[in-house]
Short mmCIF file of C-alpha atoms in Angstrom, two decimals:
data_model
loop_
_atom_site.label_atom_id
_atom_site.label_comp_id
_atom_site.label_asym_id
_atom_site.label_seq_id
_atom_site.Cartn_x
_atom_site.Cartn_y
_atom_site.Cartn_z
CA MET S 208 0.22 0.04 0.22
CA THR S 209 1.44 3.19 -0.78
CA GLU S 210 1.71 6.18 1.32
CA ASP S 211 -1.22 8.21 -0.74
CA GLU S 212 -3.17 5.05 -0.31
CA ASN S 213 -2.27 4.49 3.12
CA GLU S 214 -3.87 7.98 3.71
CA LYS S 215 -6.82 7.57 2.12
CA PHE S 216 -7.44 4.31 3.85
CA TRP S 217 -6.99 5.73 7.37
CA SER S 218 -8.40 9.10 6.93
CA TYR S 219 -12.21 9.73 7.89
CA ASN S 220 -14.81 8.92 5.73
CA LYS S 221 -16.55 12.28 5.10
CA ASN S 222 -19.28 10.51 2.94
CA VAL S 223 -20.08 8.74 6.50
CA GLN S 224 -20.47 12.03 8.02
CA LYS S 225 -23.18 13.06 5.36
CA LEU S 226 -24.64 9.79 5.86
CA ARG S 227 -24.70 10.36 9.33
CA GLU S 228 -26.68 13.64 8.65
CA LYS S 229 -29.11 12.32 6.58
CA GLU S 230 -29.95 9.09 7.82
CA PHE S 231 -29.27 9.03 11.77
CA LYS S 232 -30.33 12.64 12.88
CA ALA S 233 -31.12 10.54 16.19
CA LEU S 234 -27.32 10.75 16.91
CA ASN S 235 -27.29 14.70 16.85
CA GLY S 236 -25.09 15.50 19.74
CA ALA S 237 -24.84 11.72 20.59
CA VAL S 238 -21.77 9.13 20.49
CA TYR S 239 -22.91 5.67 19.73
CA LEU S 240 -20.39 3.03 20.34
CA ASP S 241 -22.68 -0.28 21.23
CA HIS S 242 -23.18 -1.12 17.18
CA ALA S 243 -21.50 -4.75 18.72
CA ALA S 244 -25.10 -5.45 20.54
CA SER S 245 -27.18 -3.58 17.93
CA THR S 246 -26.36 -1.23 14.90
CA LEU S 247 -28.69 2.05 13.83
CA TYR S 248 -31.19 1.77 11.26
CA GLY S 249 -31.51 4.37 8.75
CA LYS S 250 -34.19 6.87 7.87
CA SER S 251 -34.59 5.72 4.23
CA GLN S 252 -34.67 2.28 5.38
CA LEU S 253 -37.54 2.91 7.51
CA LYS S 254 -39.37 4.98 4.68
CA ALA S 255 -39.07 2.26 2.09
CA ILE S 256 -40.58 -0.47 4.58
CA GLN S 257 -43.37 1.92 5.25
CA LYS S 258 -44.00 2.25 1.49
CA ASP S 259 -43.97 -1.16 0.77
CA LEU S 260 -46.57 -2.18 3.95
CA THR S 261 -48.69 0.65 2.92
CA ALA S 262 -48.74 -0.15 -0.85
CA ASN S 263 -49.02 -3.84 -0.74
CA LEU S 264 -51.64 -5.88 1.07
CA TYR S 265 -49.52 -9.20 2.87
CA GLY S 266 -51.71 -12.16 4.13
CA ASN S 267 -50.65 -15.10 6.17
CA PRO S 268 -48.23 -17.37 3.69
CA HIS S 269 -49.89 -20.46 5.12
CA SER S 270 -53.35 -19.72 3.75
CA ARG S 271 -54.29 -20.07 -0.08
CA HIS S 272 -55.21 -16.71 -1.49
CA THR S 273 -54.07 -13.87 -3.49
CA THR S 274 -52.03 -11.60 -0.51
CA SER S 275 -50.84 -14.85 0.86
CA GLN S 276 -49.45 -15.98 -2.22
CA LEU S 277 -47.53 -12.41 -2.30
CA THR S 278 -46.42 -12.78 0.86
CA ALA S 279 -45.34 -16.27 0.39
CA ASP S 280 -43.50 -15.11 -2.77
CA THR S 281 -41.72 -12.39 -1.24
CA ILE S 282 -40.56 -14.22 1.34
CA GLU S 283 -38.45 -16.33 -0.94
CA GLN S 284 -37.58 -13.33 -2.95
CA VAL S 285 -35.91 -12.16 0.35
CA ARG S 286 -34.30 -15.48 0.94
CA PHE S 287 -32.44 -15.28 -2.26
CA ARG S 288 -31.47 -11.49 -1.68
CA ILE S 289 -29.70 -13.08 1.77
CA LEU S 290 -27.97 -15.82 -0.10
CA LYS S 291 -26.70 -13.19 -2.88
CA PHE S 292 -25.65 -10.98 -0.14
CA PHE S 293 -23.17 -13.52 1.02
CA ASN S 294 -22.26 -14.57 -2.35
CA SER S 295 -24.25 -17.71 -2.44
CA THR S 296 -27.61 -19.31 -4.24
CA PRO S 297 -30.11 -21.38 -2.99
CA ASP S 298 -28.33 -24.33 -5.07
CA THR S 299 -26.03 -24.45 -2.06
CA TYR S 300 -27.82 -22.68 0.56
CA SER S 301 -30.74 -22.34 2.43
CA VAL S 302 -31.85 -19.87 4.96
CA ILE S 303 -34.13 -20.91 7.81
CA PHE S 304 -35.74 -17.83 10.11
CA THR S 305 -35.28 -17.88 13.50
CA ALA S 306 -36.15 -15.40 16.30
CA GLY S 307 -32.25 -14.53 16.21
CA CYS S 308 -29.00 -15.75 16.07
CA THR S 309 -28.93 -17.68 19.62
CA ALA S 310 -32.30 -19.39 18.25
CA ALA S 311 -30.59 -20.20 15.41
CA LEU S 312 -27.99 -22.14 17.50
CA LYS S 313 -30.49 -23.48 19.72
CA LEU S 314 -32.47 -25.09 16.71
CA LEU S 315 -29.12 -26.47 15.41
CA ALA S 316 -28.02 -27.97 19.05
CA GLU S 317 -31.48 -29.61 19.15
CA SER S 318 -31.76 -31.00 15.68
CA PHE S 319 -27.99 -31.90 15.14
CA ASP S 320 -27.83 -35.57 14.58
CA TRP S 321 -25.61 -36.29 17.58
CA CYS S 322 -26.05 -40.20 17.93
CA SER S 323 -26.36 -40.44 14.32
CA SER S 324 -29.88 -41.50 14.74
CA ASN S 325 -33.59 -40.33 14.89
CA LYS S 326 -33.58 -40.98 18.46
CA GLY S 327 -33.76 -37.96 21.14
CA PRO S 328 -32.80 -38.07 25.34
CA SER S 329 -35.54 -40.62 25.29
CA LYS S 330 -38.57 -41.92 23.27
CA SER S 331 -41.80 -43.16 24.49
CA PRO S 332 -42.79 -46.90 22.92
CA ARG S 333 -44.93 -46.59 20.02
CA ASN S 334 -48.49 -47.39 21.38
CA HIS S 335 -50.53 -50.17 18.97
CA ASN S 336 -53.79 -49.64 20.60
CA CYS S 337 -54.47 -46.07 19.36
CA THR S 338 -57.91 -44.96 19.31
CA TYR S 339 -59.98 -42.34 17.12
CA PRO S 340 -61.77 -39.89 19.44
CA HIS S 341 -65.27 -40.27 19.18
CA SER S 342 -65.18 -43.90 18.05
CA SER S 343 -64.71 -47.20 19.44
CA GLU S 344 -62.86 -48.38 15.84
CA ARG S 345 -59.31 -49.38 16.51
CA VAL S 346 -56.20 -49.11 14.19
CA GLU S 347 -54.92 -52.15 13.49
CA PRO S 348 -51.39 -52.64 14.52
CA ALA S 349 -50.32 -53.85 10.96
CA LEU S 350 -51.56 -50.84 9.45
CA GLN S 351 -50.25 -48.48 11.76
CA ASP S 352 -47.09 -49.99 11.23
CA ARG S 353 -47.44 -49.69 7.47
CA LEU S 354 -48.33 -45.78 8.14
CA LEU S 355 -45.28 -45.44 10.41
CA CYS S 356 -42.53 -47.25 8.19
CA ARG S 357 -43.56 -44.30 5.26
CA HIS S 358 -41.98 -41.76 6.95
CA GLN S 359 -39.92 -42.53 9.84
CA PRO S 360 -36.20 -43.68 9.16
CA HIS S 361 -34.64 -47.28 11.42
CA LEU S 362 -34.63 -46.24 14.76
CA SER S 363 -31.24 -48.13 15.81
CA ASP S 364 -30.42 -49.70 19.11
CA SER S 365 -28.83 -47.54 21.53
CA SER S 366 -25.96 -49.70 21.57
CA GLU S 367 -25.51 -49.25 17.79
CA CYS S 368 -25.81 -45.46 18.33
CA SER S 369 -22.56 -43.33 16.75
CA ARG S 370 -21.56 -41.39 19.61
CA GLY S 371 -20.88 -37.44 18.33
CA ARG S 372 -18.71 -34.73 19.61
CA PHE S 373 -19.58 -31.19 19.90
CA CYS S 374 -15.99 -29.10 19.85
CA TYR S 375 -15.71 -25.58 20.11
CA LEU S 376 -13.44 -22.87 20.59
CA ASN S 377 -13.26 -21.24 23.94
CA ASP S 378 -13.51 -17.54 22.70
CA ASN S 379 -17.16 -18.32 21.69
CA HIS S 380 -20.45 -16.71 22.68
CA THR S 381 -22.31 -17.78 25.45
CA SER S 382 -24.98 -18.92 23.17
CA VAL S 383 -22.63 -21.37 21.30
CA LEU S 384 -21.14 -22.59 25.03
CA GLY S 385 -25.04 -23.18 25.65
CA MET S 386 -25.34 -25.99 23.13
CA ARG S 387 -23.10 -28.29 25.06
CA GLU S 388 -25.69 -29.16 27.44
CA ILE S 389 -28.13 -29.74 24.52
CA ALA S 390 -25.40 -32.18 23.11
CA ARG S 391 -24.52 -33.62 26.37
CA GLN S 392 -28.19 -34.80 26.66
CA TYR S 393 -27.50 -36.76 23.63
CA ASN S 394 -24.40 -38.62 25.01
CA ALA S 395 -21.93 -36.69 22.55
CA ALA S 396 -18.46 -35.81 23.88
CA ILE S 397 -17.60 -32.32 24.46
CA THR S 398 -14.21 -30.79 23.49
CA CYS S 399 -13.25 -27.08 24.07
CA VAL S 400 -10.31 -25.97 22.50
CA ARG S 401 -8.22 -22.87 22.16
CA GLU S 402 -6.43 -21.36 19.23
CA SER S 403 -3.16 -22.55 20.04
CA ASP S 404 -4.26 -26.02 20.20
CA ILE S 405 -5.58 -25.92 16.65
CA SER S 406 -3.05 -23.93 14.82
CA PHE S 407 -1.78 -26.57 12.80
CA LEU S 408 -5.20 -26.35 10.68
CA LEU S 409 -3.29 -23.63 8.79
CA ASN S 410 -0.64 -25.84 7.76
CA ASP S 411 -0.96 -25.94 4.06
CA SER S 412 0.27 -29.45 3.38
CA LEU S 413 -3.06 -30.27 4.76
CA LYS S 414 -5.51 -31.31 2.20
CA ASN S 415 -8.73 -29.05 1.51
CA ASN S 416 -11.07 -31.89 -0.02
CA ARG S 417 -13.68 -32.81 2.31
CA CYS S 418 -13.68 -36.82 3.62
CA PRO S 419 -16.49 -38.70 1.94
CA LEU S 420 -19.51 -39.34 4.19
CA VAL S 421 -18.95 -42.10 6.53
CA LYS S 422 -21.82 -44.37 6.53
CA ASN S 423 -22.77 -45.26 10.07
CA GLY S 424 -19.87 -43.08 11.33
CA SER S 425 -20.60 -40.01 14.02
CA LYS S 426 -21.32 -36.97 13.36
CA CYS S 427 -18.91 -34.22 14.88
CA LEU S 428 -19.66 -30.51 15.02
CA PHE S 429 -16.83 -27.58 15.57
CA ALA S 430 -17.84 -24.13 16.27
CA PHE S 431 -16.19 -20.94 16.01
CA PRO S 432 -17.11 -17.47 15.66
CA ALA S 433 -16.23 -15.71 12.71
CA GLN S 434 -15.13 -12.81 14.84
CA SER S 435 -14.88 -12.71 18.72
CA ASN S 436 -17.64 -10.91 20.35
CA PHE S 437 -14.95 -9.97 23.03
CA CYS S 438 -12.15 -8.67 20.92
CA GLY S 439 -12.98 -8.45 17.53
CA ARG S 440 -10.62 -10.85 16.47
CA LYS S 441 -11.40 -12.40 13.18
CA TYR S 442 -10.36 -15.98 12.65
CA PRO S 443 -9.03 -17.60 9.90
CA MET S 444 -11.65 -18.99 7.34
CA GLU S 445 -9.25 -21.40 5.95
CA TRP S 446 -10.47 -23.26 9.25
CA VAL S 447 -13.59 -24.42 7.58
CA LYS S 448 -12.26 -26.76 4.89
CA ARG S 449 -9.51 -28.25 7.18
CA VAL S 450 -11.79 -29.32 9.78
CA GLN S 451 -14.33 -30.71 7.37
CA ASN S 452 -11.49 -32.52 5.75
CA GLY S 453 -11.35 -34.53 9.33
CA ALA S 454 -8.21 -32.43 10.60
CA LEU S 455 -9.56 -32.42 14.24
CA GLU S 456 -10.12 -35.96 14.55
CA ALA S 457 -6.93 -36.49 16.49
CA VAL S 458 -6.87 -33.42 18.47
CA THR S 459 -10.34 -34.35 19.96
CA SER S 460 -9.86 -38.21 20.95
CA ASP S 461 -9.73 -38.19 24.62
CA ARG S 462 -6.21 -40.16 24.55
CA ASP S 463 -4.77 -37.49 22.30
CA ARG S 464 -5.57 -34.50 24.80
CA ALA S 465 -4.62 -36.60 27.63
CA LYS S 466 -1.38 -36.63 26.19
CA GLY S 467 -1.24 -33.36 25.43
CA SER S 468 -0.26 -34.14 21.76
CA PHE S 469 -1.83 -31.61 19.23
CA LEU S 470 0.61 -32.80 16.61
CA PRO S 471 -0.41 -32.68 12.81
CA SER S 472 1.57 -36.32 12.47
CA LYS S 473 -1.26 -37.46 14.74
CA ILE S 474 -3.86 -36.36 12.26
CA TYR S 475 -2.35 -38.22 9.60
CA ASP S 476 -2.24 -41.40 11.76
CA ALA S 477 -5.76 -41.13 13.01
CA ARG S 478 -7.27 -40.48 9.33
CA SER S 479 -5.27 -43.50 8.09
CA GLU S 480 -6.08 -45.70 10.67
CA SER S 481 -9.98 -45.28 10.67
CA GLN S 482 -12.34 -42.84 9.05
CA HIS S 483 -15.02 -42.88 11.36
CA GLN S 484 -15.93 -39.06 11.96
CA GLN S 485 -17.64 -36.89 9.43
CA TRP S 486 -16.86 -33.29 10.63
CA TYR S 487 -19.28 -30.19 10.36
CA VAL S 488 -18.76 -26.64 10.94
CA LEU S 489 -20.75 -23.95 12.67
CA LEU S 490 -19.83 -20.58 11.92
CA ASP S 491 -20.91 -17.90 14.37
CA ALA S 492 -21.33 -15.09 12.02
CA ALA S 493 -23.66 -12.71 13.93
CA ALA S 494 -20.76 -10.55 15.29
CA LEU S 495 -18.59 -9.93 11.82
CA VAL S 496 -21.53 -9.23 9.47
CA GLY S 497 -22.60 -6.34 10.80
CA THR S 498 -19.48 -4.56 9.47
CA SER S 499 -17.72 -6.93 7.46
CA SER S 500 -18.50 -9.17 4.28
CA LEU S 501 -18.54 -12.78 4.28
CA ASP S 502 -18.30 -14.80 1.25
CA LEU S 503 -19.90 -18.62 1.15
CA GLN S 504 -18.01 -19.43 -2.14
CA GLN S 505 -14.66 -19.01 -0.57
CA SER S 506 -15.65 -20.96 2.67
CA GLU S 507 -18.27 -23.09 2.62
CA PRO S 508 -19.48 -23.78 6.42
CA ASP S 509 -22.36 -26.13 6.79
CA PHE S 510 -24.31 -23.92 9.26
CA ILE S 511 -24.03 -19.98 9.60
CA ALA S 512 -25.91 -18.14 12.39
CA ILE S 513 -26.69 -14.48 12.12
CA SER S 514 -28.89 -12.00 13.34
CA PHE S 515 -30.34 -9.39 11.46
CA TYR S 516 -30.54 -6.20 13.88
CA LYS S 517 -26.84 -6.54 14.30
CA MET S 518 -26.40 -5.84 10.52
CA PHE S 519 -28.70 -2.92 10.00
CA GLY S 520 -30.92 -2.48 13.16
CA PHE S 521 -34.47 -3.07 12.13
CA PRO S 522 -36.16 -5.52 12.28
CA THR S 523 -35.07 -6.98 15.55
CA GLY S 524 -35.89 -10.19 16.85
CA ILE S 525 -35.47 -12.05 13.59
CA GLY S 526 -32.19 -13.77 12.37
CA ALA S 527 -31.54 -17.16 10.46
CA LEU S 528 -29.78 -20.59 10.09
CA ILE S 529 -28.12 -20.82 6.98
CA VAL S 530 -27.85 -24.40 6.02
CA ARG S 531 -25.37 -25.98 3.55
CA ASN S 532 -28.12 -28.18 1.19
CA SER S 533 -25.24 -30.97 1.28
CA SER S 534 -25.41 -30.84 5.01
CA ILE S 535 -29.18 -31.03 5.71
CA ASP S 536 -29.07 -34.58 6.61
CA ALA S 537 -26.95 -33.84 9.75
CA MET S 538 -30.32 -32.32 11.11
CA ARG S 539 -32.98 -34.39 12.57
CA LYS S 540 -36.32 -32.75 12.97
CA THR S 541 -38.51 -33.82 15.97
CA TYR S 542 -41.12 -31.38 16.86
CA PHE S 543 -43.42 -30.11 14.35
CA GLY S 544 -46.08 -27.30 14.23
CA GLY S 545 -47.73 -25.20 11.94
CA GLY S 546 -47.22 -25.47 8.41
CA THR S 547 -43.80 -27.73 8.73
CA VAL S 548 -45.72 -30.86 7.90
CA LYS S 549 -47.62 -31.96 4.82
CA THR S 550 -50.05 -33.98 7.19
CA SER S 551 -50.20 -35.42 10.42
CA LEU S 552 -52.98 -37.72 12.10
CA ALA S 553 -53.85 -37.29 15.76
CA ALA S 554 -54.72 -41.19 16.74
CA LEU S 555 -51.85 -42.58 15.17
CA ASP S 556 -47.85 -41.60 15.68
CA PHE S 557 -47.80 -40.62 11.85
CA HIS S 558 -47.06 -37.27 9.94
CA ILE S 559 -45.21 -36.19 6.79
CA ASP S 560 -42.57 -33.45 6.91
CA ARG S 561 -42.49 -31.00 4.11
CA GLU S 562 -39.95 -31.03 1.68
CA HIS S 563 -37.90 -27.98 1.54
CA VAL S 564 -35.53 -27.56 4.28
CA ALA S 565 -36.93 -23.76 5.52
CA GLU S 566 -40.63 -25.09 5.72
CA ARG S 567 -39.53 -28.23 7.81
CA PHE S 568 -37.99 -26.25 10.48
CA GLU S 569 -39.45 -23.04 10.64
CA ASP S 570 -42.50 -23.87 13.16
CA GLY S 571 -45.33 -21.78 13.19
CA THR S 572 -46.29 -18.62 10.97
CA LEU S 573 -43.28 -16.38 10.67
CA PRO S 574 -42.79 -12.83 11.48
CA TYR S 575 -43.27 -12.46 7.76
CA LEU S 576 -43.74 -8.56 8.03
CA ASP S 577 -40.36 -8.20 9.62
CA VAL S 578 -38.77 -11.13 6.94
CA ILE S 579 -39.99 -8.62 4.08
CA ALA S 580 -38.38 -5.73 5.81
CA LEU S 581 -35.05 -7.20 5.63
CA GLN S 582 -34.66 -6.59 2.07
CA TYR S 583 -34.52 -2.54 2.79
CA GLY S 584 -32.03 -3.36 5.19
CA LEU S 585 -29.73 -5.27 2.74
CA ALA S 586 -30.35 -2.71 0.45
CA VAL S 587 -29.13 0.10 3.06
CA LEU S 588 -25.85 -2.18 3.64
CA GLU S 589 -24.88 -2.59 0.20
CA GLY S 590 -25.47 1.54 -1.04
CA MET S 591 -24.17 2.79 2.19
CA ALA S 592 -21.16 4.88 1.70
CA GLY S 593 -19.62 2.17 -1.13
CA GLY S 594 -20.78 -1.01 0.09
CA MET S 595 -19.53 -3.44 2.73
CA GLN S 596 -15.95 -2.84 1.96
CA ALA S 597 -15.98 0.87 2.61
CA ILE S 598 -17.98 0.31 5.87
CA SER S 599 -15.65 -2.32 6.70
CA GLN S 600 -12.56 -0.31 6.35
CA HIS S 601 -13.95 2.80 7.89
CA THR S 602 -15.15 0.74 11.01
CA PHE S 603 -11.88 -0.52 11.07
CA SER S 604 -10.09 2.77 10.86
CA LEU S 605 -12.09 4.25 13.48
CA SER S 606 -11.51 1.32 16.07
CA ARG S 607 -7.60 1.43 15.48
CA PHE S 608 -7.75 5.38 16.20
CA MET S 609 -9.76 4.62 19.32
CA TYR S 610 -6.83 1.71 20.00
CA GLU S 611 -3.82 3.82 19.57
CA LYS S 612 -5.13 6.60 21.63
CA LEU S 613 -5.77 4.32 24.68
CA HIS S 614 -2.52 2.79 24.42
CA SER S 615 -0.87 6.11 24.53
CA TYR S 616 -2.59 7.54 27.90
CA ARG S 617 -0.64 7.20 30.96
CA HIS S 618 -0.96 8.14 34.65
CA GLU S 619 1.68 10.87 35.73
CA ASN S 620 3.71 8.10 36.71
CA ASN S 621 4.24 7.01 33.00
CA ALA S 622 1.94 3.70 34.30
CA PRO S 623 -0.49 2.71 31.47
CA VAL S 624 -4.26 4.19 32.07
CA VAL S 625 -5.81 1.16 30.06
CA GLU S 626 -4.90 -2.37 29.69
CA LEU S 627 -6.01 -3.12 26.04
CA TYR S 628 -6.95 -7.06 24.93
CA CYS S 629 -6.25 -7.31 21.01
CA SER S 630 -3.48 -9.92 19.94
CA SER S 631 -3.55 -8.11 16.24
CA ASN S 632 -2.86 -4.46 17.41
CA PHE S 633 -5.21 -3.57 14.94
CA GLN S 634 -2.38 -4.19 12.13
CA LYS S 635 -5.28 -5.90 9.26
CA VAL S 636 -8.66 -5.30 8.45
CA LYS S 637 -8.32 -9.24 7.44
CA THR S 638 -7.65 -10.10 11.33
CA GLN S 639 -9.23 -7.47 13.17
CA GLY S 640 -12.91 -6.18 13.77
CA GLY S 641 -14.18 -3.26 14.86
CA ILE S 642 -14.19 -4.14 18.70
CA VAL S 643 -11.76 -2.64 21.05
CA ALA S 644 -11.65 -4.29 24.65
CA PHE S 645 -10.13 -3.04 27.50
CA ASN S 646 -9.96 -2.50 31.43
CA LEU S 647 -9.25 1.13 32.89
CA LEU S 648 -6.19 0.90 35.46
CA ARG S 649 -5.35 3.16 38.32
CA ALA S 650 -2.02 4.78 38.80
CA ASN S 651 -0.86 1.68 40.82
CA GLY S 652 -1.72 -0.92 38.29
CA GLU S 653 -5.24 -1.82 39.89
CA TYR S 654 -8.24 -2.49 37.73
CA VAL S 655 -11.25 0.34 38.24
CA GLY S 656 -14.35 -1.85 38.83
CA TYR S 657 -16.72 -2.24 36.22
CA ALA S 658 -19.66 -0.64 38.60
CA GLU S 659 -17.59 2.21 38.85
CA VAL S 660 -17.07 2.73 35.26
CA LEU S 661 -20.51 2.27 34.64
CA ASN S 662 -21.63 4.77 37.57
CA ALA S 663 -19.35 7.41 35.81
CA ILE S 664 -21.03 7.04 32.64
CA LEU S 665 -24.09 7.43 33.82
CA ASN S 666 -23.69 10.41 36.11
CA ASN S 667 -21.83 11.90 32.89
CA ILE S 668 -24.93 11.52 31.13
CA LYS S 669 -27.00 13.06 33.69
CA LYS S 670 -25.04 15.99 33.83
CA LYS S 671 -25.39 16.79 29.90
#
C-alpha cells in the first residue's frame, strides 16, 4: 500500500458524515459505541419499509389466496436476496428464519444428529392401541406399522448409536457454549479447544478436499466465531475446509488430549487408521456480518448463524440459520407445528414432513412482515458509503484510532491508564474487527471496577 493509499484508507470517510446527518439524525449530539450489540437503522430504510407495507396487502403465507401468495413469494425473494448478499445461491444453501442468532444456535443444537440416529434423549414406546376420538374403532397394528414406516427412518438400538462430538473454540459467545448442554443430553462428547491447540489447521500440507461421508459414522460439530464478540479477532476462514476434511479427529480424541498431543502427524495417523467421523462446521457470524463481508463461495461452512438487527438495526427479533444443502442430513426434526408438515394424524404416531428445508424447520407462522422488511436493510448495507468493503474499512479505521489513543494514555507516574485486549494490534482489517476491549487501570496498577465505570458514565449522562 502506497503512502497516498494508506492516507486514503485511514482518513475519516466524509461520505459517512453526510450519511450521519441524513440518515441518523437521532445521533445529533450523541456518540454511539454499541454496534456490537445492535447497530442503528436508517431513515431511508424505515421509509422504504413503510412505503411497501402501505402499498401492498400481505396475508398469512400459510393461507391460500392472493395476498398470502404475495407474502410467500416475497419471502422466497428475501431468502434469495440474503444468499446473494453472502455470495451464494439457493442451489448451495437454504435460509431458515429464526428469532435471532441465539435461536438459530439452539435450533441446530436440538436438531443435530449427535448419535447418528433419529433418537432424542428418550423416546416413549409406540402405542399399538390407538383409538380415534369419538369412535370405538381401533387401528390395526399392522396398518399402523405401515403408516409409520412410510416416513420414519429406522431407529437403531442405543448400543449401535455412533457417539458424536461437540468441539468448540473457547472464545465463543455464551449462546454457543449453551449448545454443549443439549449435546450432552444426547451423550455427545464435549471438547473445548484454544486457538493454540488448533494452530496446525493453517498448515498448507493439509488437504482441502472434504472427506467422503462415512456411512454409520459419528457426526461431529466444530463451532467457532467468524469474529470474536470479546476482542474483535477475526478467525481464519481456512479452518472451515480443514476441519471438514477431518483434521480435528486426532485433536479431539480423549487419548491424544490426555497426552497433550496436538501435532499434525497425529492427524495423518488417525485418518489412515480409521475414517469413522464426519465433521461439520458451525460459523457464528453474528458479530462479523454487521461491518464485514462474508463470502460463502470462498469458505463453505455447513451452518451459519446470524442476527439481522446486528447488521442494520431493524427489524429486531429475527435471525437465520443458513444451512448448506449437502449438510441438511445432519439435522433431525422432532417437533412439528404450523405448516412444517404435509399431514399428520392425531390418533396415530404419524406425520409427513415438508420437503423444503425451511418449511420443515420454521415452526408456526413466520413474522412475515419483519422478513419482508429485511430486504430494505440489505439494500442500505449494499448502497451505504460504497458497500460492505467501505463500511469495514471505516469501522476498522475508527477502532484503530481509538485503540492507539487508549494505548498512549499514561498516568503521571507513566503507568498505563488502559489495559487493552487485542492480539493483532489492529494491523490488518482481515484479522481484526471493529471491537476494542479494555480495562481501566489506576496509577498503582489496580483495575477500576465495572460498577465504578458504569456509574461514572451514567453520572456524566445525567449532567448533560
